[in-house]
Amino acid sequence: MKTYGKTQVLSSSIKRLSLLGLAAIMLMGTLGCSKTAPGDSAALQQQTAKETAAAQTILQVNGSTSVEKLMTMLSDRYTAKNPGVSLQIQAPGSSAGIKAVHDGNAQIGMSSRELKGDELTWGLKETVIAYDGIAVVVHPSNPVKDLTTEQVNAIFSGKITNWKEFGGADQEILLVIREAGSGTRDAFEEIVKLFEEKDGKKVSTIAEDRAIIADSTNAITQNVSGKESAIGYVSLGSLNTSSTIPLKLNGVECTADNIKNKSYAISRPFLLLTQGTPSAEVQPVLDYILSADGQALVTEEKFIPVQ
Amino acid sequence: MKLKKYMTLGVEKFFWLCAILSLLALLLILGFLLKEGLPPLFSIGFKSFLLGQRWKPLEETFGIFPMIVATVTATAGAILLGGFIGLFTALFLAEVASPKAARLIRPLIQLLAGIPSVVFGFFGLVLIVPWIANRFGGPGNSLLATILILSVMILPTLASISETALRAVPQEYREGSLALGASPMETLFKVTLPAAKNGIIAAFVLGIGRAVGETMAVVLVCGNRPQIPQSLLDPIRPMTSTIAMEMSYSSGLHQEALFAIGVILLIFIVALNLSVNYILRGNKDL
């Protein structure tokens, strides 16, 4: 009963305190409102915002999620040197970016694949800023070290389902793939021909019913490194050689040099696109990215420079 | 005296405002979800959406039946396993353990509730998934992995709410039972437990709610294969993980279909809450 009395005293004092606090907050709220409303600080702020807007060139950059990370870093460095320019980068995917440039909604498009179909007729100018390879990775204990592009196709389309066909253990092959819509998956399907035309639509032929689907490159690496029978694919920039082993493809190792001289089969360019000749605002950005400084950053991010 | 009266009034209004704000948030979310998610339900067709077996968003085939099965089986498994352990943990803490032991164990179990779900997921991916693959075969990312992770995640909710319910049972019930010659265990199972039934049901419902809605941990361990699982070792793809995984890339009808999955999830949760209210109303005499 003694403790009960104590808690009651305590709770009533808390009540009183919180009442006071609430009243204080409300009072401050009303005071604050009446102060700022006619005040001149807001007007001042508006003015400065206008001034900076007038001085700044804003470039809309739109496209691939794979290019976005590199582009953001390049843009940070560029705008640090050229404070008058700001780049607004959005990444809804390569196709959307290519279309945005064509429609005039963006000055620069980012694509992690070559242009195809209709896009080739739109008069877009491509600038290759880097190359990226896609490594096919397996568990370190897997004796299979080398596959052909056709064999990779057969594995991912589910035509061959056991490692013993390639001299490996008698073990069912476990596919680890990215979700529908992923840029890396798109490029992989495109290059390894894991698609077919159906009613005019491109349809993936990856055997999804035999696969584990991971939502990021890191999740792919984790899954492959944890399972002896797994095979997956990751961008060379995110390859982790301590927990997964990249396979040779048609006898060619997945290295920066082999991607640059195109002997490694699964590689893709990172493109920047402009409608026609780049404008006077855009050209310096492209020049910077292709400069030694810009390309050094490309190498730093583990992509392959073009110069 | 007058000031005090005004202050009370002000505080009352403030509380009222807060209540309205949370209600407003609910209405906004509901409105948005229904606005975005209902039209695709009609354009895809209820039957082919709910009972369709194939989910091929790029081919515009949207069947979420495998996902509904995944969500239901994973939740059921988690509530069976987690509920079992959680309930007995609660019984131990409330009725059996010495106050000292309870004081030591209780905060540790509540600590479990504070672990971010992505950490549970990573733990599952790095430890549980390879363990299942090596011990039982199959890919490891599976219904079983999902159930194991989910049951650990809902354990603290189940244990702490059930314990509160058990502690709320008047001491006289137990004393009466013991005085009538019932053993301590008979008292526990035949008197205390039935008396705490409502609170325990509430704990289970909250646990089910958490399991149905859990995303970050599940997406890492479930395998995300949109297929009806034939065994505990098959990969599954619950509704939440589909939304989380595909939202960033989706557009057009695909995105709308993801909102439609959100509507189905919402219906699940509402149905759950309604059924519990119904059960609890039926047991008013307890």
XYZ file of C-alpha atoms in Angstrom:
593
model
C 0.000 0.000 0.000
C 2.944 2.233 0.694
C 4.286 1.864 -2.819
C 0.846 2.487 -4.243
C 0.730 5.829 -2.445
C 4.128 6.739 -3.784
C 3.280 5.958 -7.392
C 0.138 8.016 -7.127
C 2.075 11.025 -5.904
C 4.577 10.472 -8.631
C 1.981 10.115 -11.354
C 0.108 13.224 -10.289
C 3.298 15.252 -10.314
C 4.092 13.856 -13.746
C 0.627 14.891 -14.853
C 1.178 18.415 -13.607
C 4.569 18.604 -15.281
C 3.325 17.330 -18.596
C 0.402 19.761 -18.473
C 2.821 22.611 -18.029
C 5.034 21.288 -20.805
C 2.130 20.961 -23.200
C 0.949 24.460 -22.404
C 4.438 25.769 -23.019
C 4.658 23.978 -26.357
C 1.316 25.338 -27.481
C 2.232 28.837 -26.378
C 5.490 28.690 -28.252
C 3.675 27.360 -31.289
C 1.287 30.324 -31.428
C 4.024 32.838 -30.735
C 6.242 31.294 -33.392
C 3.485 31.421 -35.974
C 2.618 35.062 -35.433
C 6.254 35.998 -35.569
C 7.259 34.382 -38.861
C 4.135 35.112 -40.852
C 4.737 38.803 -41.591
C 8.486 38.503 -41.023
C 10.994 39.416 -43.689
C 13.227 36.324 -43.334
C 10.912 34.278 -45.539
C 10.924 36.914 -48.242
C 14.693 37.030 -48.066
C 14.898 33.291 -48.442
C 12.679 33.385 -51.496
C 14.839 36.018 -53.073
C 18.052 34.048 -52.603
C 16.384 30.953 -54.008
C 15.432 32.941 -57.128
C 18.934 34.272 -57.561
C 20.594 30.878 -57.352
C 18.059 29.410 -59.745
C 18.884 32.073 -62.293
C 22.599 31.377 -62.022
C 22.285 27.608 -62.194
C 21.927 25.277 -65.099
C 19.958 22.222 -64.129
C 20.458 19.136 -66.249
C 18.003 16.265 -66.043
C 19.713 12.881 -66.133
C 17.485 9.840 -66.420
C 17.973 6.100 -66.923
C 19.656 2.908 -65.786
C 19.975 1.940 -62.131
C 23.310 0.257 -62.869
C 24.806 3.478 -64.232
C 23.221 5.649 -61.554
C 25.782 4.982 -58.823
C 28.737 5.808 -61.079
C 26.926 8.809 -62.542
C 26.130 10.223 -59.101
C 29.795 10.115 -58.138
C 30.870 11.646 -61.426
C 28.270 14.362 -61.042
C 29.422 15.146 -57.479
C 32.972 15.698 -58.694
C 31.874 17.708 -61.712
C 29.574 20.036 -59.792
C 32.220 20.559 -57.119
C 34.378 22.100 -59.853
C 31.498 23.761 -61.677
C 29.136 25.136 -59.019
C 26.913 26.750 -61.651
C 25.640 23.383 -62.877
C 23.572 20.822 -61.064
C 22.613 17.385 -62.316
C 19.334 15.849 -61.250
C 19.717 12.105 -61.558
C 16.772 9.718 -61.671
C 16.998 6.009 -62.323
C 13.784 4.363 -63.528
C 15.735 1.992 -65.814
C 17.527 2.079 -69.162
C 14.463 1.935 -71.414
C 12.703 4.730 -69.545
C 15.846 6.897 -69.683
C 16.307 6.400 -73.409
C 12.693 7.342 -73.981
C 12.965 10.392 -71.708
C 15.831 11.805 -73.812
C 13.907 11.151 -76.998
C 10.823 12.896 -75.596
C 12.886 15.851 -74.387
C 12.154 15.194 -70.697
C 15.844 14.709 -69.937
C 18.995 16.183 -71.400
C 21.073 13.101 -70.680
C 19.949 9.472 -70.753
C 21.787 6.628 -69.025
C 21.699 3.135 -70.465
C 23.410 -0.055 -69.334
C 22.721 -1.800 -72.641
C 23.108 -1.105 -76.350
C 20.274 0.657 -78.126
C 17.905 -1.700 -79.909
C 14.898 -1.766 -82.230
C 13.089 1.555 -82.591
C 15.588 3.358 -80.397
C 18.195 3.115 -83.175
C 16.041 5.282 -85.443
C 15.537 8.119 -82.942
C 18.748 9.993 -83.826
C 20.258 9.621 -80.366
C 23.965 10.215 -79.951
C 25.739 7.631 -77.791
C 28.754 8.288 -75.622
C 30.307 5.194 -74.058
C 31.602 6.237 -70.630
C 32.577 2.818 -69.252
C 32.195 -0.918 -69.726
C 30.884 -3.435 -67.248
C 31.298 -7.181 -67.369
C 28.838 -9.676 -65.950
C 30.626 -12.509 -64.186
C 29.011 -15.950 -63.935
C 29.847 -17.120 -60.421
C 29.811 -20.492 -58.626
C 30.701 -21.811 -55.185
C 34.499 -22.050 -54.565
C 34.255 -25.848 -54.144
C 32.722 -26.360 -57.594
C 35.203 -28.232 -59.870
C 33.636 -26.680 -62.981
C 35.754 -23.671 -63.955
C 34.934 -23.070 -67.600
C 31.688 -22.993 -69.610
C 30.656 -21.897 -73.076
C 27.976 -19.275 -73.656
C 25.696 -22.065 -74.983
C 26.226 -24.085 -71.804
C 25.386 -21.036 -69.658
C 22.248 -20.630 -71.735
C 21.351 -24.322 -71.265
C 21.874 -24.035 -67.495
C 19.806 -20.900 -66.994
C 17.000 -22.009 -69.295
C 16.742 -25.256 -67.340
C 17.722 -27.589 -70.204
C 20.639 -28.997 -68.230
C 19.997 -29.436 -64.547
C 22.895 -31.421 -63.147
C 26.535 -30.437 -62.614
C 27.754 -33.906 -63.642
C 27.049 -32.986 -67.291
C 29.993 -30.608 -67.055
C 32.274 -32.891 -65.053
C 31.100 -31.623 -61.699
C 29.534 -33.455 -58.780
C 26.265 -35.373 -59.257
C 24.268 -32.464 -57.922
C 21.251 -30.561 -59.121
C 22.148 -27.075 -60.348
C 20.628 -24.271 -58.296
C 20.082 -21.028 -60.219
C 20.410 -17.747 -58.360
C 18.965 -14.878 -60.394
C 17.766 -11.280 -60.047
C 14.118 -10.230 -60.036
C 12.176 -9.312 -63.193
C 13.045 -5.794 -64.337
C 16.587 -5.689 -62.963
C 19.073 -4.069 -65.381
C 21.727 -6.713 -64.772
C 19.194 -9.444 -65.462
C 18.087 -7.649 -68.623
C 21.632 -7.400 -69.940
C 22.404 -11.008 -68.976
C 19.282 -12.324 -70.714
C 20.015 -10.180 -73.756
C 23.618 -11.340 -74.200
C 23.122 -15.024 -73.328
C 19.948 -15.070 -75.485
C 17.710 -16.123 -72.636
C 14.588 -14.706 -74.208
C 12.119 -15.395 -76.966
C 9.563 -13.351 -78.840
C 6.000 -14.169 -77.919
C 3.136 -12.119 -79.400
C 5.620 -9.323 -80.087
C 6.698 -9.258 -76.444
C 10.115 -10.220 -75.175
C 9.679 -13.145 -72.832
C 12.374 -14.410 -70.484
C 13.286 -18.084 -70.842
C 15.149 -18.276 -67.524
C 13.839 -21.290 -65.606
C 12.381 -19.268 -62.735
C 10.730 -22.344 -61.240
C 14.174 -23.805 -60.580
C 15.698 -20.581 -59.273
C 16.233 -18.637 -56.103
C 15.461 -14.989 -56.716
C 17.619 -12.443 -54.908
C 16.861 -8.748 -54.692
C 20.406 -7.416 -54.958
C 23.862 -8.291 -56.188
C 25.018 -8.812 -52.611
C 22.193 -11.241 -51.945
C 23.276 -13.210 -55.032
C 26.844 -13.399 -53.723
C 25.610 -14.492 -50.281
C 23.410 -17.198 -51.774
C 26.065 -18.568 -54.103
C 28.760 -18.547 -51.441
C 26.497 -20.531 -49.108
C 25.544 -23.327 -51.518
C 27.810 -25.730 -53.338
C 25.404 -26.327 -56.220
C 24.597 -22.691 -56.932
C 25.331 -20.585 -60.009
C 24.582 -16.884 -60.350
C 25.651 -13.722 -62.150
C 26.917 -10.398 -60.829
C 28.302 -7.183 -62.251
C 32.121 -7.227 -62.318
C 32.096 -4.081 -60.158
C 30.446 -6.064 -57.351
C 32.342 -9.330 -57.780
C 33.587 -10.831 -54.519
C 36.350 -13.314 -55.381
C 36.882 -14.500 -51.812
C 33.485 -16.171 -51.444
C 32.523 -16.924 -55.061
C 34.516 -17.995 -58.124
C 33.912 -16.353 -61.524
C 33.825 -18.910 -64.357
C 35.837 -18.643 -67.537
C 33.524 -18.131 -70.459
C 34.536 -19.866 -73.726
C 37.968 -20.189 -72.118
C 38.262 -16.458 -71.404
C 38.625 -15.137 -67.881
C 36.361 -12.359 -66.617
C 38.877 -9.549 -66.250
C 38.894 -5.852 -67.083
C 41.345 -6.380 -69.953
C 39.309 -9.167 -71.544
C 36.166 -7.086 -71.353
C 37.934 -4.129 -72.910
C 39.191 -6.162 -75.865
C 35.763 -7.829 -76.112
C 37.090 -11.403 -75.827
C 34.946 -11.987 -72.704
C 31.441 -12.592 -74.001
C 29.147 -11.058 -71.382
C 29.899 -7.367 -71.207
C 27.858 -4.261 -71.697
C 28.597 -0.596 -72.282
C 27.451 2.181 -69.982
C 26.049 4.764 -72.392
C 25.119 8.383 -72.010
C 22.624 9.528 -74.623
C 21.728 12.907 -76.003
C 19.186 13.867 -78.642
C 21.397 14.884 -81.583
C 24.632 16.738 -80.904
C 25.121 17.489 -77.186
C 24.209 21.064 -76.228
C 26.718 23.603 -74.928
C 25.677 22.742 -71.339
C 25.912 18.986 -71.791
C 29.165 18.735 -73.754
C 31.432 19.843 -70.838
C 29.863 17.154 -68.635
C 30.648 14.467 -71.223
C 34.131 15.891 -71.709
C 34.750 15.748 -67.974
C 33.588 12.121 -67.698
C 35.889 11.093 -70.560
C 38.814 13.070 -69.126
C 41.598 11.376 -67.181
C 40.001 12.545 -63.930
C 36.570 11.137 -64.772
C 37.942 7.850 -66.074
C 40.071 7.452 -62.960
C 36.845 7.448 -60.960
C 35.421 4.799 -63.320
C 38.400 2.573 -62.537
C 38.079 3.327 -58.831
C 34.479 2.064 -58.948
C 35.735 -1.187 -60.522
C 34.209 -0.519 -63.918
C 36.294 -0.552 -67.081
C 37.398 2.824 -68.464
C 37.060 3.550 -72.172
C 40.282 5.523 -72.546
C -8.181 28.097 -10.764
C -9.496 29.427 -14.026
C -6.128 28.988 -15.717
C -6.086 25.377 -14.672
C -9.480 24.834 -16.245
C -8.394 26.352 -19.537
C -5.246 24.315 -19.502
C -7.221 21.119 -19.026
C -9.424 22.132 -21.909
C -6.408 22.876 -24.081
C -4.815 19.565 -23.303
C -8.042 17.754 -24.063
C -8.217 19.446 -27.459
C -4.570 18.574 -28.071
C -5.204 14.908 -27.374
C -8.232 15.030 -29.596
C -6.095 16.480 -32.385
C -3.538 13.708 -32.016
C -6.251 11.074 -32.220
C -7.663 12.714 -35.344
C -4.194 12.844 -36.909
C -3.584 9.135 -36.512
C -7.047 8.434 -37.874
C -6.302 10.738 -40.809
C -3.090 8.859 -41.567
C -5.045 5.602 -41.640
C -7.706 7.048 -43.933
C -5.102 8.511 -46.292
C -3.257 5.212 -46.591
C -6.499 3.296 -47.065
C -7.734 5.751 -49.677
C -4.459 5.731 -51.579
C -4.162 1.955 -51.532
C -7.716 1.457 -52.734
C -7.411 4.147 -55.402
C -4.233 2.579 -56.805
C -4.984 -1.060 -56.116
C -8.650 -1.562 -56.959
C -8.649 -0.620 -60.691
C -6.010 -3.258 -61.596
C -7.998 -5.836 -59.620
C -10.885 -5.191 -61.994
C -8.808 -4.936 -65.158
C -6.842 -8.118 -64.412
C -9.938 -9.846 -63.069
C -10.453 -11.012 -59.479
C -10.399 -14.660 -60.370
C -7.300 -14.698 -62.534
C -5.510 -12.425 -60.066
C -6.345 -14.350 -56.899
C -6.324 -17.885 -58.312
C -3.800 -17.472 -61.137
C -0.788 -19.718 -60.721
C 1.674 -17.746 -62.834
C 3.366 -14.453 -61.946
C 5.145 -13.158 -65.057
C 4.944 -9.377 -64.758
C 6.878 -8.674 -67.962
C 4.387 -10.847 -69.875
C 1.535 -9.142 -68.039
C 0.452 -12.376 -66.388
C -0.453 -11.645 -62.794
C -1.515 -14.613 -60.688
C -0.849 -14.352 -56.973
C -2.229 -17.655 -55.737
C 1.267 -19.047 -54.996
C 1.979 -15.919 -52.944
C -1.222 -16.231 -50.952
C -0.350 -19.861 -50.227
C 3.176 -18.762 -49.263
C 1.971 -16.066 -46.877
C -0.608 -18.339 -45.270
C 1.662 -21.374 -44.826
C 4.625 -19.337 -43.560
C 2.414 -17.492 -41.080
C 0.695 -20.661 -39.942
C 4.013 -22.416 -39.419
C 5.471 -19.464 -37.551
C 2.451 -19.112 -35.288
C 2.480 -22.848 -34.504
C 6.172 -22.910 -33.647
C 6.592 -19.396 -32.256
C 3.216 -19.547 -30.509
C 4.079 -22.798 -28.802
C 7.414 -21.524 -27.513
C 6.097 -18.039 -26.777
C 3.139 -19.275 -24.748
C 5.266 -21.591 -22.648
C 7.838 -18.848 -22.157
C 5.030 -16.658 -20.865
C 3.759 -19.416 -18.555
C 7.271 -19.894 -17.238
C 7.847 -16.184 -16.619
C 4.436 -15.524 -15.063
C 3.812 -18.674 -13.069
C 6.890 -20.838 -12.619
C 10.058 -18.769 -12.592
C 11.309 -17.149 -9.430
C 10.952 -13.355 -9.522
C 14.710 -13.081 -9.802
C 14.942 -15.414 -12.800
C 11.992 -13.677 -14.475
C 13.641 -10.304 -13.993
C 16.722 -11.642 -15.730
C 15.029 -13.417 -18.643
C 12.231 -10.978 -19.459
C 14.408 -8.074 -20.668
C 16.476 -10.467 -22.763
C 13.370 -11.690 -24.582
C 12.221 -8.126 -25.080
C 15.636 -7.320 -26.497
C 14.812 -9.811 -29.232
C 11.945 -7.536 -30.276
C 14.345 -4.643 -30.726
C 16.579 -6.356 -33.277
C 15.974 -4.799 -36.705
C 14.266 -7.210 -39.074
C 16.962 -6.911 -41.742
C 19.422 -8.261 -39.168
C 17.169 -11.295 -38.638
C 17.136 -11.709 -42.411
C 20.891 -11.526 -42.719
C 21.328 -13.959 -39.855
C 18.926 -16.305 -41.612
C 20.654 -15.976 -44.977
C 24.144 -16.556 -43.603
C 23.428 -19.220 -40.977
C 20.006 -20.851 -41.239
C 19.757 -21.089 -45.036
C 23.107 -22.897 -45.543
C 22.330 -25.094 -42.525
C 19.026 -26.211 -44.059
C 20.685 -26.761 -47.450
C 23.399 -28.951 -45.937
C 21.233 -30.773 -43.397
C 18.078 -31.442 -45.410
C 19.090 -30.702 -49.008
C 17.337 -28.389 -51.419
C 18.284 -24.771 -51.940
C 17.980 -23.778 -48.272
C 16.006 -20.630 -49.026
C 12.696 -22.182 -48.195
C 9.385 -22.258 -46.420
C 11.214 -23.827 -43.476
C 13.797 -21.017 -43.279
C 11.000 -18.443 -43.423
C 9.051 -20.195 -40.671
C 12.116 -20.420 -38.423
C 13.001 -16.734 -38.825
C 9.397 -15.564 -38.450
C 8.787 -17.616 -35.322
C 11.819 -16.094 -33.625
C 10.643 -12.646 -34.669
C 7.125 -13.002 -33.276
C 8.307 -14.728 -30.101
C 8.791 -11.563 -27.990
C 5.349 -10.212 -28.930
C 3.685 -13.488 -28.052
C 5.622 -13.995 -24.833
C 5.275 -10.514 -23.371
C 1.579 -9.987 -24.136
C 0.664 -13.508 -22.972
C 2.644 -12.931 -19.792
C 0.801 -9.674 -19.099
C -2.492 -11.514 -19.605
C -1.458 -14.299 -17.224
C -0.335 -11.827 -14.579
C -3.674 -10.042 -14.822
C -5.494 -13.179 -13.592
C -6.541 -12.463 -9.976
C -4.495 -14.314 -7.375
C -7.757 -15.530 -5.773
C -8.416 -17.824 -8.744
C -5.173 -19.653 -8.146
C -5.629 -19.722 -4.379
C -9.159 -21.048 -4.766
C -8.031 -23.786 -7.095
C -5.154 -24.827 -4.872
C -7.415 -24.757 -1.819
C -9.803 -27.130 -3.577
C -6.942 -29.596 -3.881
C -5.827 -29.031 -7.479
C -2.136 -29.464 -8.128
C -0.113 -26.400 -9.246
C -0.047 -27.689 -12.843
C -3.781 -28.397 -12.850
C -4.279 -24.852 -11.586
C -2.030 -23.508 -14.312
C -3.710 -25.289 -17.207
C -7.299 -25.502 -16.016
C -7.729 -22.214 -14.168
C -5.081 -19.599 -14.938
C -4.706 -20.298 -18.647
C -8.444 -20.278 -19.458
C -8.861 -17.100 -17.414
C -6.142 -15.367 -19.454
C -7.577 -16.636 -22.739
C -8.588 -13.264 -24.193
C -5.214 -11.674 -23.695
C -3.466 -14.703 -25.140
C -5.689 -14.670 -28.221
C -4.819 -10.990 -28.641
C -1.123 -11.881 -28.417
C -1.505 -14.518 -31.120
C -3.342 -12.110 -33.404
C -0.634 -9.495 -33.040
C 1.902 -12.219 -33.785
C 0.017 -13.299 -36.908
C -0.202 -9.669 -37.988
C 3.525 -9.229 -37.645
C 4.266 -12.475 -39.494
C 1.924 -11.599 -42.377
C 3.443 -8.148 -42.775
C 7.104 -8.954 -42.231
C 9.167 -8.129 -45.311
C 12.848 -7.354 -44.912
C 13.800 -10.561 -43.132
C 11.581 -12.726 -45.319
C 12.811 -11.417 -48.662
C 16.329 -12.593 -47.806
C 15.529 -16.146 -46.739
C 12.407 -17.209 -48.634
C 13.979 -17.746 -52.085
C 11.272 -15.670 -53.808
C 10.229 -18.379 -56.240
C 6.631 -17.661 -57.241
C 5.496 -21.265 -56.976
C 3.254 -23.246 -54.645
C 5.617 -25.056 -52.253
C 5.343 -28.852 -52.334
C 7.413 -29.343 -49.203
C 8.951 -27.400 -46.335
C 12.197 -27.222 -48.297
C 10.783 -25.471 -51.373
C 11.385 -21.747 -51.886
C 8.351 -19.512 -51.473
C 7.443 -15.960 -52.298
C 5.081 -14.239 -49.877
C 3.067 -11.203 -50.947
C 5.155 -8.686 -49.019
C 8.446 -9.744 -50.557
C 6.998 -9.437 -54.069
C 6.027 -5.838 -53.410
C 9.374 -4.972 -51.840
C 11.426 -6.638 -54.535
C 9.649 -5.424 -57.637
C 8.407 -1.971 -56.681
C 11.611 -0.178 -57.646
C 11.643 -1.388 -61.237
C 7.974 -1.739 -61.978
C 5.866 0.562 -64.083
C 2.407 0.608 -65.609
C 0.155 -2.365 -64.990
C 2.953 -4.181 -63.140
C 3.134 -1.418 -60.537
C -0.651 -1.321 -60.257
C -0.664 -5.081 -59.712
C 1.752 -4.605 -56.806
C -0.682 -2.124 -55.255
C -3.410 -4.698 -55.767
C -1.327 -7.163 -53.740
C -1.242 -4.455 -51.066
C -5.050 -4.374 -51.111
C -5.192 -8.159 -50.664
C -2.768 -7.910 -47.728
C -4.953 -5.199 -46.216
C -8.022 -7.416 -46.574
C -6.105 -10.191 -44.774
C -5.280 -7.927 -41.841
C -8.779 -6.463 -41.583
C -10.338 -9.930 -41.700
C -7.948 -11.049 -38.975
C -8.869 -8.149 -36.694
C -12.592 -8.588 -37.304
C -12.497 -12.299 -36.563
C -10.656 -11.656 -33.316
C -13.118 -9.011 -32.254
C -15.820 -11.552 -32.963
C -14.103 -14.277 -30.938
C -13.474 -11.931 -28.035
C -17.065 -10.708 -28.030
C -18.249 -14.309 -27.885
C -16.163 -14.841 -24.743
C -17.257 -11.807 -22.819
C -18.204 -13.845 -19.762
C -14.583 -14.870 -19.210
